[in-house]
């Protein structure tokens, strides 16, 4: 009788399990819902035109991932600090990091390649550096600002004892095992020990979301996103220069490894945008590196420049929201914006093309059709 209960052959179950597992893996680039974003490979571009609050909520915060987000168990998480320039190798748990003085800093993180499609869309220059097309094709949405909380990297490294001969600190992400994901990018010891550089445990007051590096990520204000290593697994403190393809090929401009961000302003409108012929409150975000924004100007077509209103507090490591009111005549227009920071730096008329199409910060002629 029992022979009547017919099970499928074992290989059927193995096959089904395989399919479920594979789909599970395939769908696991991110933990957050991609609904608010434009997926670009393993990255998620924010809908820049929908960003309204000065602090970007996690549900709208872009994700730049070389591979899939890593799920790390916070209880068994360990951070190792090693290298030829530490006094002793130490292994720390999350509680050790929480026991150190916590600092909160409001800072923008922006992918070095954000706005790179504007080289094509505005200047007509092709941006495909390599045949695989590895460069993420961001328009405006590879940027966000959050309040980051955690211990200073300097305080964490002090637990291992930093020797005077230390020159470089290289964090490694736990996605190291995924192909192409050896995100080890060395910081000069000065930036690693700077007071603004922290190990982020919280984002906007909540525990760091998985896609943003839970439980521990680098927060390197003013520097391009690649330094903001997520899921930090270990830190190598070295007296010798650490170089790899990121420092020597991928993030290079004018023969130098890219470090700091540059000054930019961009409008929260789709690119290109369509508007009705009514009065509109147009907003955008302007940011620099290590300096607050002092002034933003805007202009339509060939009209003179006018001053935009600053709608939030300008911050050293953060962006400022700006806005102006505009009613356009029916037809095609361009609106341009340009920002100045406290040091008097401003945007160039045109961004300088470079092999990695990095750091686009030209004055953007944002195309708008009024109907
Ligand atoms: N471990 C790891 N850290 C990483 C990356 C990555 O792929 N793996 N991407 C980097 C890049 S290129 C950027 S721009 C920022 C983006 O941070 P976000 O995804 O939290 O917005 O994370 C950086 N940290
Ligand atoms: Mo990035």
Short mmCIF file of C-alpha atoms and ligand atoms in Angstrom, two decimals:
data_model
loop_
_atom_site.label_atom_id
_atom_site.label_comp_id
_atom_site.label_asym_id
_atom_site.label_seq_id
_atom_site.Cartn_x
_atom_site.Cartn_y
_atom_site.Cartn_z
CA UNK A 1 0.00 0.00 0.00
CA UNK A 2 2.74 2.37 0.96
CA UNK A 3 4.22 1.76 -2.50
CA UNK A 4 1.16 3.65 -3.84
CA UNK A 5 2.43 6.99 -2.52
CA UNK A 6 4.46 7.96 -5.49
CA UNK A 7 7.27 10.37 -4.86
CA UNK A 8 9.03 12.02 -7.79
CA UNK A 9 12.54 10.82 -8.51
CA UNK A 10 15.12 12.41 -6.25
CA UNK A 11 16.67 14.37 -9.11
CA UNK A 12 13.39 16.29 -9.58
CA UNK A 13 13.76 17.75 -6.08
CA UNK A 14 17.41 18.47 -6.62
CA UNK A 15 16.52 20.26 -9.85
CA UNK A 16 13.75 22.32 -8.20
CA UNK A 17 16.01 23.24 -5.29
CA UNK A 18 18.66 24.26 -7.79
CA UNK A 19 16.21 26.55 -9.63
CA UNK A 20 14.95 28.16 -6.41
CA UNK A 21 18.52 28.62 -5.20
CA UNK A 22 19.68 30.09 -8.51
CA UNK A 23 16.75 32.50 -8.70
CA UNK A 24 17.37 33.41 -5.06
CA UNK A 25 20.97 34.26 -5.91
CA UNK A 26 19.99 36.10 -9.08
CA UNK A 27 17.49 38.27 -7.24
CA UNK A 28 19.85 39.02 -4.41
CA UNK A 29 21.87 41.87 -5.89
CA UNK A 30 20.17 44.07 -3.30
CA UNK A 31 18.10 43.64 -0.19
CA UNK A 32 16.06 46.79 -0.71
CA UNK A 33 13.19 46.93 -3.16
CA UNK A 34 14.50 48.24 -6.49
CA UNK A 35 11.11 49.89 -7.18
CA UNK A 36 12.31 53.44 -6.49
CA UNK A 37 15.41 53.06 -8.65
CA UNK A 38 16.78 52.47 -12.13
CA UNK A 39 18.79 49.22 -11.96
CA UNK A 40 22.20 49.54 -13.65
CA UNK A 41 23.72 46.05 -13.46
CA UNK A 42 24.35 45.39 -9.77
CA UNK A 43 23.88 49.09 -8.92
CA UNK A 44 20.71 51.12 -8.33
CA UNK A 45 20.41 54.68 -9.57
CA UNK A 46 18.27 56.97 -7.42
CA UNK A 47 15.49 58.96 -9.05
CA UNK A 48 17.26 62.24 -8.49
CA UNK A 49 14.18 64.20 -9.59
CA UNK A 50 12.22 62.71 -6.68
CA UNK A 51 14.75 63.64 -3.96
CA UNK A 52 13.18 66.25 -1.74
CA UNK A 53 14.49 65.93 1.78
CA UNK A 54 18.00 67.13 2.51
CA UNK A 55 18.87 63.78 4.11
CA UNK A 56 18.23 61.04 1.56
CA UNK A 57 16.08 58.25 3.03
CA UNK A 58 17.52 54.74 2.63
CA UNK A 59 14.57 53.77 0.39
CA UNK A 60 15.76 56.39 -2.12
CA UNK A 61 19.51 56.10 -1.56
CA UNK A 62 21.52 54.92 -4.58
CA UNK A 63 23.51 51.69 -4.37
CA UNK A 64 26.84 51.27 -6.14
CA UNK A 65 27.86 47.62 -5.98
CA UNK A 66 30.59 45.83 -7.89
CA UNK A 67 28.69 42.60 -7.13
CA UNK A 68 25.85 41.54 -4.87
CA UNK A 69 25.17 43.03 -1.45
CA UNK A 70 26.62 40.87 1.33
CA UNK A 71 24.50 39.69 4.25
CA UNK A 72 26.69 39.66 7.37
CA UNK A 73 25.57 38.24 10.72
CA UNK A 74 26.21 41.09 13.19
CA UNK A 75 26.73 38.67 16.11
CA UNK A 76 29.61 36.82 14.47
CA UNK A 77 30.98 39.89 12.65
CA UNK A 78 34.71 40.44 13.23
CA UNK A 79 36.94 43.28 12.08
CA UNK A 80 40.63 42.46 11.83
CA UNK A 81 43.32 45.13 11.90
CA UNK A 82 46.70 43.98 10.63
CA UNK A 83 49.69 45.04 8.57
CA UNK A 84 53.38 45.81 9.03
CA UNK A 85 52.65 49.19 10.63
CA UNK A 86 50.47 48.15 13.58
CA UNK A 87 51.82 47.36 17.05
CA UNK A 88 49.64 44.25 17.28
CA UNK A 89 47.02 42.48 15.23
CA UNK A 90 43.55 42.91 16.76
CA UNK A 91 40.19 41.37 16.05
CA UNK A 92 37.16 43.42 17.08
CA UNK A 93 33.48 42.65 17.34
CA UNK A 94 30.61 45.05 16.78
CA UNK A 95 30.36 45.70 20.54
CA UNK A 96 33.99 46.85 20.62
CA UNK A 97 33.18 49.41 17.92
CA UNK A 98 30.03 50.52 19.75
CA UNK A 99 32.01 50.95 22.99
CA UNK A 100 34.18 53.67 21.44
CA UNK A 101 32.98 57.33 21.40
CA UNK A 102 30.39 57.68 18.63
CA UNK A 103 30.45 60.59 16.21
CA UNK A 104 27.77 61.75 13.79
CA UNK A 105 28.63 63.46 10.53
CA UNK A 106 26.34 64.58 7.73
CA UNK A 107 28.05 63.82 4.45
CA UNK A 108 27.38 63.24 0.79
CA UNK A 109 28.54 60.05 -0.85
CA UNK A 110 28.79 60.28 -4.60
CA UNK A 111 30.11 57.73 -7.07
CA UNK A 112 33.17 59.02 -8.93
CA UNK A 113 31.29 58.18 -12.12
CA UNK A 114 28.05 59.97 -11.25
CA UNK A 115 26.75 62.09 -14.17
CA UNK A 116 29.10 60.31 -16.60
CA UNK A 117 26.35 59.82 -19.22
CA UNK A 118 26.31 63.61 -19.55
CA UNK A 119 29.61 63.32 -21.41
CA UNK A 120 27.46 61.59 -24.04
CA UNK A 121 24.15 63.37 -23.61
CA UNK A 122 25.58 66.89 -23.36
CA UNK A 123 28.96 66.75 -25.10
CA UNK A 124 28.40 63.86 -27.53
CA UNK A 125 31.52 62.02 -26.31
CA UNK A 126 31.34 58.20 -26.11
CA UNK A 127 31.98 56.89 -22.60
CA UNK A 128 32.54 53.19 -23.19
CA UNK A 129 36.02 52.63 -21.84
CA UNK A 130 35.99 48.86 -22.04
CA UNK A 131 34.24 46.18 -24.03
CA UNK A 132 32.43 44.80 -20.95
CA UNK A 133 30.99 48.24 -20.23
CA UNK A 134 31.85 47.95 -16.54
CA UNK A 135 31.40 51.65 -15.89
CA UNK A 136 28.01 52.26 -14.33
CA UNK A 137 26.01 54.53 -16.63
CA UNK A 138 24.80 57.09 -14.11
CA UNK A 139 22.90 60.19 -15.09
CA UNK A 140 22.19 62.35 -12.00
CA UNK A 141 21.28 59.73 -9.38
CA UNK A 142 24.59 58.24 -8.19
CA UNK A 143 24.63 60.46 -5.12
CA UNK A 144 22.91 60.87 -1.74
CA UNK A 145 23.42 62.45 1.65
CA UNK A 146 22.96 60.85 5.06
CA UNK A 147 23.81 61.33 8.69
CA UNK A 148 26.44 58.68 9.48
CA UNK A 149 27.26 57.56 13.02
CA UNK A 150 30.10 55.47 14.36
CA UNK A 151 33.57 55.56 15.91
CA UNK A 152 36.42 57.52 14.36
CA UNK A 153 38.67 55.30 12.29
CA UNK A 154 41.57 56.88 14.23
CA UNK A 155 40.12 55.57 17.53
CA UNK A 156 39.59 52.10 16.06
CA UNK A 157 43.12 51.94 14.64
CA UNK A 158 44.53 53.12 17.98
CA UNK A 159 43.36 49.79 19.47
CA UNK A 160 45.95 48.11 17.22
CA UNK A 161 48.50 50.87 17.72
CA UNK A 162 49.52 52.76 14.58
CA UNK A 163 53.29 52.92 14.20
CA UNK A 164 54.91 56.15 13.02
CA UNK A 165 56.01 54.42 9.82
CA UNK A 166 52.36 53.86 8.78
CA UNK A 167 51.61 55.46 5.41
CA UNK A 168 48.51 53.68 4.06
CA UNK A 169 45.33 52.19 5.48
CA UNK A 170 43.45 49.81 3.18
CA UNK A 171 39.97 48.59 4.11
CA UNK A 172 38.74 45.39 2.45
CA UNK A 173 35.06 44.64 1.85
CA UNK A 174 33.62 41.22 2.66
CA UNK A 175 32.37 40.95 -0.92
CA UNK A 176 36.01 40.13 -1.71
CA UNK A 177 35.00 36.58 -2.63
CA UNK A 178 32.67 37.72 -5.41
CA UNK A 179 34.42 38.07 -8.75
CA UNK A 180 35.50 41.67 -9.50
CA UNK A 181 34.74 42.71 -5.93
CA UNK A 182 38.17 43.06 -4.38
CA UNK A 183 37.28 46.49 -3.07
CA UNK A 184 40.57 47.26 -1.36
CA UNK A 185 41.36 50.89 -1.86
CA UNK A 186 44.11 52.43 0.24
CA UNK A 187 43.76 55.76 2.01
CA UNK A 188 46.81 57.81 2.89
CA UNK A 189 47.19 57.67 6.66
CA UNK A 190 46.40 61.42 6.97
CA UNK A 191 42.86 60.92 5.61
CA UNK A 192 42.43 57.66 7.54
CA UNK A 193 43.23 59.43 10.83
CA UNK A 194 41.34 62.64 9.98
CA UNK A 195 38.51 63.44 12.43
CA UNK A 196 35.81 63.25 9.73
CA UNK A 197 36.70 59.68 8.72
CA UNK A 198 34.57 57.21 10.66
CA UNK A 199 33.44 53.62 10.55
CA UNK A 200 29.72 54.04 9.96
CA UNK A 201 27.41 51.81 12.03
CA UNK A 202 24.28 53.90 11.52
CA UNK A 203 22.71 55.76 8.62
CA UNK A 204 20.15 58.50 9.36
CA UNK A 205 19.91 57.23 12.95
CA UNK A 206 19.01 53.64 12.03
CA UNK A 207 21.32 50.61 11.87
CA UNK A 208 23.16 50.59 8.54
CA UNK A 209 21.02 48.84 5.89
CA UNK A 210 22.56 45.75 4.26
CA UNK A 211 22.89 47.45 0.86
CA UNK A 212 24.84 50.29 2.45
CA UNK A 213 27.37 48.02 4.12
CA UNK A 214 25.89 46.59 7.33
CA UNK A 215 27.18 46.23 9.91
CA UNK A 216 30.23 48.45 9.23
CA UNK A 217 31.22 50.75 6.37
CA UNK A 218 33.83 53.38 5.74
CA UNK A 219 32.62 56.99 5.81
CA UNK A 220 35.19 59.14 4.04
CA UNK A 221 33.63 62.60 3.70
CA UNK A 222 34.68 64.62 0.68
CA UNK A 223 36.18 61.64 -1.13
CA UNK A 224 34.64 59.73 -4.03
CA UNK A 225 32.34 56.80 -3.25
CA UNK A 226 34.83 54.04 -3.92
CA UNK A 227 36.65 54.87 -0.65
CA UNK A 228 33.41 54.32 1.29
CA UNK A 229 34.04 50.56 1.50
CA UNK A 230 31.00 48.60 2.68
CA UNK A 231 30.93 45.40 4.79
CA UNK A 232 34.47 46.18 6.01
CA UNK A 233 36.19 42.88 6.86
CA UNK A 234 39.70 43.99 7.59
CA UNK A 235 42.00 46.98 7.59
CA UNK A 236 45.62 46.74 6.53
CA UNK A 237 47.91 49.41 7.96
CA UNK A 238 51.04 49.53 5.87
CA UNK A 239 54.33 51.38 5.61
CA UNK A 240 54.52 50.45 1.95
CA UNK A 241 52.38 51.90 -0.75
CA UNK A 242 49.47 49.60 -1.63
CA UNK A 243 48.60 49.79 -5.29
CA UNK A 244 46.15 47.85 -7.42
CA UNK A 245 44.04 48.22 -10.49
CA UNK A 246 41.64 50.61 -8.80
CA UNK A 247 44.40 53.01 -7.78
CA UNK A 248 46.42 52.63 -10.98
CA UNK A 249 43.87 52.12 -13.75
CA UNK A 250 40.27 52.45 -12.74
CA UNK A 251 40.18 55.64 -10.69
CA UNK A 252 42.86 57.64 -12.46
CA UNK A 253 42.64 61.15 -13.86
CA UNK A 254 45.61 63.10 -15.20
CA UNK A 255 47.91 60.30 -14.07
CA UNK A 256 46.77 60.54 -10.44
CA UNK A 257 44.48 58.37 -8.32
CA UNK A 258 41.18 60.20 -7.79
CA UNK A 259 40.51 61.06 -4.15
CA UNK A 260 38.41 64.18 -3.53
CA UNK A 261 35.09 65.02 -5.08
CA UNK A 262 34.64 68.23 -7.04
CA UNK A 263 32.00 70.94 -7.06
CA UNK A 264 28.68 70.22 -8.76
CA UNK A 265 25.08 71.40 -8.98
CA UNK A 266 22.22 69.54 -10.58
CA UNK A 267 18.47 69.92 -10.88
CA UNK A 268 15.83 67.58 -9.47
CA UNK A 269 14.10 67.17 -12.81
CA UNK A 270 14.01 64.17 -15.13
CA UNK A 271 16.68 64.40 -17.83
CA UNK A 272 15.23 65.59 -20.19
CA UNK A 273 12.17 67.10 -18.45
CA UNK A 274 8.68 68.03 -19.61
CA UNK A 275 6.79 70.75 -17.71
CA UNK A 276 3.44 72.46 -18.01
CA UNK A 277 3.37 76.19 -18.77
CA UNK A 278 2.65 77.01 -15.10
CA UNK A 279 4.73 78.55 -12.35
CA UNK A 280 7.07 75.85 -10.99
CA UNK A 281 9.24 75.67 -7.91
CA UNK A 282 12.42 74.07 -9.26
CA UNK A 283 14.96 72.63 -6.85
CA UNK A 284 18.35 70.99 -6.98
CA UNK A 285 21.35 70.01 -4.89
CA UNK A 286 24.82 71.60 -4.92
CA UNK A 287 27.88 70.10 -3.25
CA UNK A 288 31.64 70.49 -3.10
CA UNK A 289 34.39 68.74 -1.16
CA UNK A 290 35.23 69.79 2.38
CA UNK A 291 33.68 73.24 1.90
CA UNK A 292 30.13 74.49 2.25
CA UNK A 293 28.38 75.86 -0.84
CA UNK A 294 28.13 79.63 -0.68
CA UNK A 295 26.09 80.56 -3.76
CA UNK A 296 24.13 78.93 -6.56
CA UNK A 297 23.05 80.70 -9.75
CA UNK A 298 20.63 79.65 -12.47
CA UNK A 299 19.82 80.81 -15.96
CA UNK A 300 17.35 79.95 -18.70
CA UNK A 301 18.53 79.84 -22.34
CA UNK A 302 20.46 83.07 -23.05
CA UNK A 303 19.03 85.09 -20.21
CA UNK A 304 21.33 86.49 -17.52
CA UNK A 305 22.25 84.48 -14.41
CA UNK A 306 20.14 84.94 -11.27
CA UNK A 307 20.74 83.89 -7.71
CA UNK A 308 18.96 80.77 -6.47
CA UNK A 309 17.62 80.55 -2.93
CA UNK A 310 19.48 78.24 -0.56
CA UNK A 311 16.81 76.08 1.09
CA UNK A 312 18.96 74.26 3.65
CA UNK A 313 22.00 74.94 5.78
CA UNK A 314 25.25 74.74 3.76
CA UNK A 315 27.46 72.03 5.33
CA UNK A 316 31.17 71.33 5.19
CA UNK A 317 30.77 67.74 4.00
CA UNK A 318 27.20 67.98 2.78
CA UNK A 319 25.10 69.36 0.01
CA UNK A 320 22.73 72.28 0.01
CA UNK A 321 19.26 72.24 -1.47
CA UNK A 322 18.54 75.25 -3.68
CA UNK A 323 15.52 76.45 -5.57
CA UNK A 324 13.89 79.10 -7.70
CA UNK A 325 10.51 79.78 -9.19
CA UNK A 326 10.09 79.57 -12.97
CA UNK A 327 7.31 79.80 -15.52
CA UNK A 328 8.44 78.84 -18.98
CA UNK A 329 6.98 79.75 -22.34
CA UNK A 330 5.82 76.84 -24.48
CA UNK A 331 8.79 75.41 -26.34
CA UNK A 332 12.24 73.95 -25.76
CA UNK A 333 14.52 75.43 -23.10
CA UNK A 334 17.67 74.69 -21.17
CA UNK A 335 18.22 75.64 -17.55
CA UNK A 336 21.79 75.88 -16.31
CA UNK A 337 23.01 76.09 -12.72
CA UNK A 338 26.44 76.79 -11.26
CA UNK A 339 27.67 76.71 -7.68
CA UNK A 340 30.45 78.36 -5.70
CA UNK A 341 31.92 77.05 -2.49
CA UNK A 342 33.47 78.90 0.47
CA UNK A 343 36.90 78.75 -1.17
CA UNK A 344 35.54 80.48 -4.29
CA UNK A 345 35.76 77.33 -6.41
CA UNK A 346 33.13 76.98 -9.11
CA UNK A 347 32.15 74.59 -11.89
CA UNK A 348 33.82 74.67 -15.30
CA UNK A 349 31.74 75.45 -18.39
CA UNK A 350 32.53 71.93 -19.66
CA UNK A 351 33.70 68.87 -17.75
CA UNK A 352 37.03 67.42 -18.78
CA UNK A 353 36.69 64.04 -20.49
CA UNK A 354 39.01 61.35 -19.13
CA UNK A 355 39.33 57.60 -19.83
CA UNK A 356 37.16 56.62 -16.83
CA UNK A 357 34.60 59.39 -17.54
CA UNK A 358 34.95 60.38 -13.87
CA UNK A 359 33.98 63.49 -11.93
CA UNK A 360 31.70 65.14 -14.51
CA UNK A 361 31.04 68.57 -13.05
CA UNK A 362 30.37 70.79 -16.06
CA UNK A 363 27.56 73.36 -16.01
CA UNK A 364 24.67 71.15 -17.10
CA UNK A 365 22.36 72.49 -19.83
CA UNK A 366 19.30 70.68 -18.47
CA UNK A 367 16.84 70.14 -21.36
CA UNK A 368 13.23 71.12 -20.61
CA UNK A 369 10.22 71.14 -22.89
CA UNK A 370 7.30 73.30 -21.80
CA UNK A 371 3.92 72.36 -23.20
N1 LIG B 1 32.58 46.35 -0.31
C1 LIG B 1 32.19 47.24 -1.22
N2 LIG B 1 32.19 48.54 -0.86
C2 LIG B 1 31.81 49.48 -1.75
C3 LIG B 1 31.46 49.12 -3.08
C4 LIG B 1 31.43 47.76 -3.42
O1 LIG B 1 31.09 47.34 -4.54
N3 LIG B 1 31.82 46.83 -2.45
N4 LIG B 1 31.15 50.15 -3.97
C5 LIG B 1 31.76 51.45 -3.67
C6 LIG B 1 31.33 52.51 -4.54
S1 LIG B 1 32.03 52.53 -6.09
C7 LIG B 1 30.47 53.51 -4.12
S2 LIG B 1 30.09 54.79 -5.15
C8 LIG B 1 29.89 53.51 -2.76
C9 LIG B 1 28.39 53.71 -2.82
O2 LIG B 1 27.80 53.62 -1.55
P1 LIG B 1 26.27 53.17 -1.39
O3 LIG B 1 26.07 51.92 -2.23
O4 LIG B 1 26.04 52.96 0.05
O5 LIG B 1 25.41 54.29 -1.93
O6 LIG B 1 30.19 52.30 -2.08
C10 LIG B 1 31.52 51.86 -2.22
N5 LIG B 1 31.78 50.77 -1.34
MO1 LIG B 2 30.72 53.96 -7.38
#
